[in-house]
PDB file of C-alpha atoms in Angstrom:
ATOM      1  CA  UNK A 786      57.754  37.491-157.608  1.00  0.00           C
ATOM      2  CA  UNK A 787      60.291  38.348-160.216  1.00  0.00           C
ATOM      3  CA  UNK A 788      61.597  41.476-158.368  1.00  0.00           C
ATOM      4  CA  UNK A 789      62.562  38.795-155.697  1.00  0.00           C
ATOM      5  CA  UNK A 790      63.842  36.183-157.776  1.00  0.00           C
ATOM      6  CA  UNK A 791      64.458  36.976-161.290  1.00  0.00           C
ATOM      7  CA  UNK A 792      62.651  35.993-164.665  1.00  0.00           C
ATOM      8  CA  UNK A 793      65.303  32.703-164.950  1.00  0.00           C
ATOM      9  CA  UNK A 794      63.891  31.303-161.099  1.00  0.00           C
ATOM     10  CA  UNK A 795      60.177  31.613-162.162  1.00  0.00           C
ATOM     11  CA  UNK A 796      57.746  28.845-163.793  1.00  0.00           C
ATOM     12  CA  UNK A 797      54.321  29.730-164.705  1.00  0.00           C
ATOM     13  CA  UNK A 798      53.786  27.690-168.098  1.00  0.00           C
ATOM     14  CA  UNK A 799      51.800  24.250-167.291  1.00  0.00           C
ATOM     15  CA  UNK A 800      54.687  22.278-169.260  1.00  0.00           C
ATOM     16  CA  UNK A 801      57.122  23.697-167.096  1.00  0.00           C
ATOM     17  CA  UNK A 802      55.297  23.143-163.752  1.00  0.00           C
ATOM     18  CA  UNK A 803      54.264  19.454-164.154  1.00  0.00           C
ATOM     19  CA  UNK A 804      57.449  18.021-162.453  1.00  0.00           C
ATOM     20  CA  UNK A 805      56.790  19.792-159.682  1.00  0.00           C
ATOM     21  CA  UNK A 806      53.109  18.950-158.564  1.00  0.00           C
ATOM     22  CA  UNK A 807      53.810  15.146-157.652  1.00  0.00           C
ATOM     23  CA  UNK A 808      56.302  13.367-155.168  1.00  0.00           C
ATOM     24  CA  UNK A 809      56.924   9.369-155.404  1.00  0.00           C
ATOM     25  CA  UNK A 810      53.401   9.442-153.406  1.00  0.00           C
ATOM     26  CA  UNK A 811      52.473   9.129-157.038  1.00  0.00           C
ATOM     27  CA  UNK A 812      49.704  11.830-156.515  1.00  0.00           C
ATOM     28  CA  UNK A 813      49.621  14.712-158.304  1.00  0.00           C
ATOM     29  CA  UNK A 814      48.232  18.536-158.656  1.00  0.00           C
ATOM     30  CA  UNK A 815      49.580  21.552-160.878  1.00  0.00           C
ATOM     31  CA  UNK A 816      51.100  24.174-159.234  1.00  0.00           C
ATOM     32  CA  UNK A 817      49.766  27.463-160.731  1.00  0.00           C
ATOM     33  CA  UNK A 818      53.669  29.024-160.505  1.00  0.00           C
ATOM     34  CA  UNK A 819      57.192  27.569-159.402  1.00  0.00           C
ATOM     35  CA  UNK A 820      59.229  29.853-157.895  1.00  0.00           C
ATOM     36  CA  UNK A 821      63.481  28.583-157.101  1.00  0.00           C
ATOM     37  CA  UNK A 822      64.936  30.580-154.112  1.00  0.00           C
ATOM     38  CA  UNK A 823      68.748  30.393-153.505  1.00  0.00           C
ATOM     39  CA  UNK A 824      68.495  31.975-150.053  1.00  0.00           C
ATOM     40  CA  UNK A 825      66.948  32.721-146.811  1.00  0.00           C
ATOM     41  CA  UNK A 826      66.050  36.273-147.474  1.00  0.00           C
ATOM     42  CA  UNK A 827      64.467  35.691-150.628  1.00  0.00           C
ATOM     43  CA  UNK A 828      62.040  32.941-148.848  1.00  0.00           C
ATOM     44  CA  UNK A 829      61.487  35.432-146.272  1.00  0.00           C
ATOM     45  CA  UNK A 830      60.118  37.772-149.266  1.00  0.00           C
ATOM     46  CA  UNK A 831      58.223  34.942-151.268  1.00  0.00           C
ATOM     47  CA  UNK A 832      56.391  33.603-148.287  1.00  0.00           C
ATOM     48  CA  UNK A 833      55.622  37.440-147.031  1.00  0.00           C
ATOM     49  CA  UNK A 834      54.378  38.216-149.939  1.00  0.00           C
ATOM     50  CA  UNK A 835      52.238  34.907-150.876  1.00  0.00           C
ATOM     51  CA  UNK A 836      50.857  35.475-147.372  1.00  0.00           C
ATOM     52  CA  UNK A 837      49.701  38.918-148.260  1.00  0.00           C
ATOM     53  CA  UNK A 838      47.784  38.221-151.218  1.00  0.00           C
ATOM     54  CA  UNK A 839      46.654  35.101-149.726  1.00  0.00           C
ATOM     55  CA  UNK A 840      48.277  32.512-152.218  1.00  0.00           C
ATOM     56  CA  UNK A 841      48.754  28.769-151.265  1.00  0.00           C
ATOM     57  CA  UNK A 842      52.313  28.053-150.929  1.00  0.00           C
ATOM     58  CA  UNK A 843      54.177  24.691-150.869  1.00  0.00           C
ATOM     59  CA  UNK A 844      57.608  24.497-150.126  1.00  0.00           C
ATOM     60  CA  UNK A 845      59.830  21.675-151.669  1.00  0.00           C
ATOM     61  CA  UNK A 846      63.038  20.650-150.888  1.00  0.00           C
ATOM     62  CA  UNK A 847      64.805  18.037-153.568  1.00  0.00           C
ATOM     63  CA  UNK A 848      61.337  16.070-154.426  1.00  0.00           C
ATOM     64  CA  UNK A 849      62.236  12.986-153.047  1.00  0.00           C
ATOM     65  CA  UNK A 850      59.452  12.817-150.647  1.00  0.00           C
ATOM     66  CA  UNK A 851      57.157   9.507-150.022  1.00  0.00           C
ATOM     67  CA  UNK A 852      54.531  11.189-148.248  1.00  0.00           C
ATOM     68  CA  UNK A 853      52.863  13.889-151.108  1.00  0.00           C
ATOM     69  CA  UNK A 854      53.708  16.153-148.466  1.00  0.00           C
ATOM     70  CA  UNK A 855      54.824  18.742-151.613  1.00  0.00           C
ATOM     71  CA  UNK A 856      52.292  17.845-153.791  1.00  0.00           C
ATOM     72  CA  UNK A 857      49.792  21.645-153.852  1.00  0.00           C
ATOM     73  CA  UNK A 858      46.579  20.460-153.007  1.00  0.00           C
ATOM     74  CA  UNK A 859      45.495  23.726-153.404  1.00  0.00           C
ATOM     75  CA  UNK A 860      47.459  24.866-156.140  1.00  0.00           C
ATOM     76  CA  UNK A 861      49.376  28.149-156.087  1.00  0.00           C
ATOM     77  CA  UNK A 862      52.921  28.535-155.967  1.00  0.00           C
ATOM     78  CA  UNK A 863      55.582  25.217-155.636  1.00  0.00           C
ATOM     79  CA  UNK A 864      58.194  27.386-153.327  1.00  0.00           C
ATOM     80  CA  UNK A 865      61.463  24.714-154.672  1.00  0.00           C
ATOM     81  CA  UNK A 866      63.989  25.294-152.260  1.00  0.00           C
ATOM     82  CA  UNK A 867      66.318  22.555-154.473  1.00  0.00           C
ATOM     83  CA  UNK A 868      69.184  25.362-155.268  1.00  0.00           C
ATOM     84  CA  UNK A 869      69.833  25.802-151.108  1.00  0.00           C
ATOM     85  CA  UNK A 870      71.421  22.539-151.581  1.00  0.00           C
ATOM     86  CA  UNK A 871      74.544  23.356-149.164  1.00  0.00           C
ATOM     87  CA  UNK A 872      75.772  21.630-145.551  1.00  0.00           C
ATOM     88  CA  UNK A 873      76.849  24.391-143.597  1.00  0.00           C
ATOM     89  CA  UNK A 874      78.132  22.647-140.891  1.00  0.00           C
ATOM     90  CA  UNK A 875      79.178  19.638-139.990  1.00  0.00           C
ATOM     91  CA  UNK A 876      79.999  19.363-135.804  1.00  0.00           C
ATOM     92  CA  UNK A 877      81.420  15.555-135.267  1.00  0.00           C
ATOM     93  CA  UNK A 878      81.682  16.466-131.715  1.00  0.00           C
ATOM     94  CA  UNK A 879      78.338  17.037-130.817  1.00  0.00           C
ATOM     95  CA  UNK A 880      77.050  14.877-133.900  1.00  0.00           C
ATOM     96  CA  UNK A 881      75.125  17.211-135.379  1.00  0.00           C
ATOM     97  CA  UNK A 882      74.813  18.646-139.236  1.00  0.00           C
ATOM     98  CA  UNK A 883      72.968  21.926-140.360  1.00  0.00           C
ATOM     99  CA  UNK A 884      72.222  21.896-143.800  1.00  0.00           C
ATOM    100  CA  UNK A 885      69.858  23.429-146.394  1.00  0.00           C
ATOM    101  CA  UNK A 886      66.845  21.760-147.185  1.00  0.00           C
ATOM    102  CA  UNK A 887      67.778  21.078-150.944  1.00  0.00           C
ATOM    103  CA  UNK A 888      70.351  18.471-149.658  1.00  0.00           C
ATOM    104  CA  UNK A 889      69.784  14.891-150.811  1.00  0.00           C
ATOM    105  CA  UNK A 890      70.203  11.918-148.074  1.00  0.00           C
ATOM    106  CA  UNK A 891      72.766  10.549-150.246  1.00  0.00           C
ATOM    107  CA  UNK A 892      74.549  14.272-150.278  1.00  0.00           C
ATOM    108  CA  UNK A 893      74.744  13.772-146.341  1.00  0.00           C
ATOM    109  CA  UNK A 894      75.436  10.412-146.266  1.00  0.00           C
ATOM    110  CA  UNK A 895      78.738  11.109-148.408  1.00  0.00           C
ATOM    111  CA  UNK A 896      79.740  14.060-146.089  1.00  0.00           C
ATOM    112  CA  UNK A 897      79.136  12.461-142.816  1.00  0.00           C
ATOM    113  CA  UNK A 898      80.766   8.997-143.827  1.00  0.00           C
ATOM    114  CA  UNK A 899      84.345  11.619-143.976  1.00  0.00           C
ATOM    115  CA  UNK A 900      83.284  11.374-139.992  1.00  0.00           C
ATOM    116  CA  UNK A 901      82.556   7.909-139.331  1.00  0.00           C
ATOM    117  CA  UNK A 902      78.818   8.819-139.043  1.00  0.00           C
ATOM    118  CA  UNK A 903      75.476   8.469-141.145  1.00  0.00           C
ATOM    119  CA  UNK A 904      71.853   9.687-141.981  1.00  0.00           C
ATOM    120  CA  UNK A 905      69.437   6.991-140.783  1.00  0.00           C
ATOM    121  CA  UNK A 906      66.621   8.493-141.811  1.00  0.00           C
ATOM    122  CA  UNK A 907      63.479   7.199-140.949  1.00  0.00           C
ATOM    123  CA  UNK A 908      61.098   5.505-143.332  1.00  0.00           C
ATOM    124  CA  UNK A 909      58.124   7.433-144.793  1.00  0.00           C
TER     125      UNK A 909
END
């Protein structure tokens, strides 16, 4: 994992981990490792290679979730995908928006109100 994403974008100390085993579901499980990617190839790698040795993986965007979709159940690895936190593309004509999944609703909200347009997400 650190040939992929450096020693700086890897957790494995229980202290460090905590904030990333619960959501606002308020339930909560320790991931055995957090691991930050900053882009698509290096999620490629991590998920190739927690597939290979069989390793529960959970991805998480910005950990604003409702649902305890990112909580790990089963421990493992807490894949944090909150450093891909760009909007790539904004197309007012055909109202759409492609963005990374560390964007925050309020991060879209502020770029698509330049447009006349905003993120009504629906409620979890």
């Amino acid at each position: 994992m650190v040939s992929i994403v450096g020693e700086k974008a890897l957790l494995t100390d229980p202290g460090d981990c905590w904030a990333y085993g619960y959501d606002n579901s308020r339930r909560h499980a320790l991931p055995q490792a957090v691991v930050f990617a900053v882009s698509h190839p290096q999620v490629v790698r991590i998920v190739t290679l927690c597939n290979r040795y069989s390793v529960a993986l959970t991805p998480r965007g910005a950990g604003t979730g409702t649902t305890g979709a990112t909580v790990p159940d089963h421990g493992g690895v807490v894949l944090s995908l909150e450093h891909m936190n760009r909007i790539l593309h904004i197309d007012p004509d055909n109202r759409t928006a492609r963005v990374e999944p560390g964007v925050t609703n309020q991060e879209l909200q502020d770029a698509l109100s330049k447009y006349g347009f905003f993120w009504p997400p629906d409620p979890t």
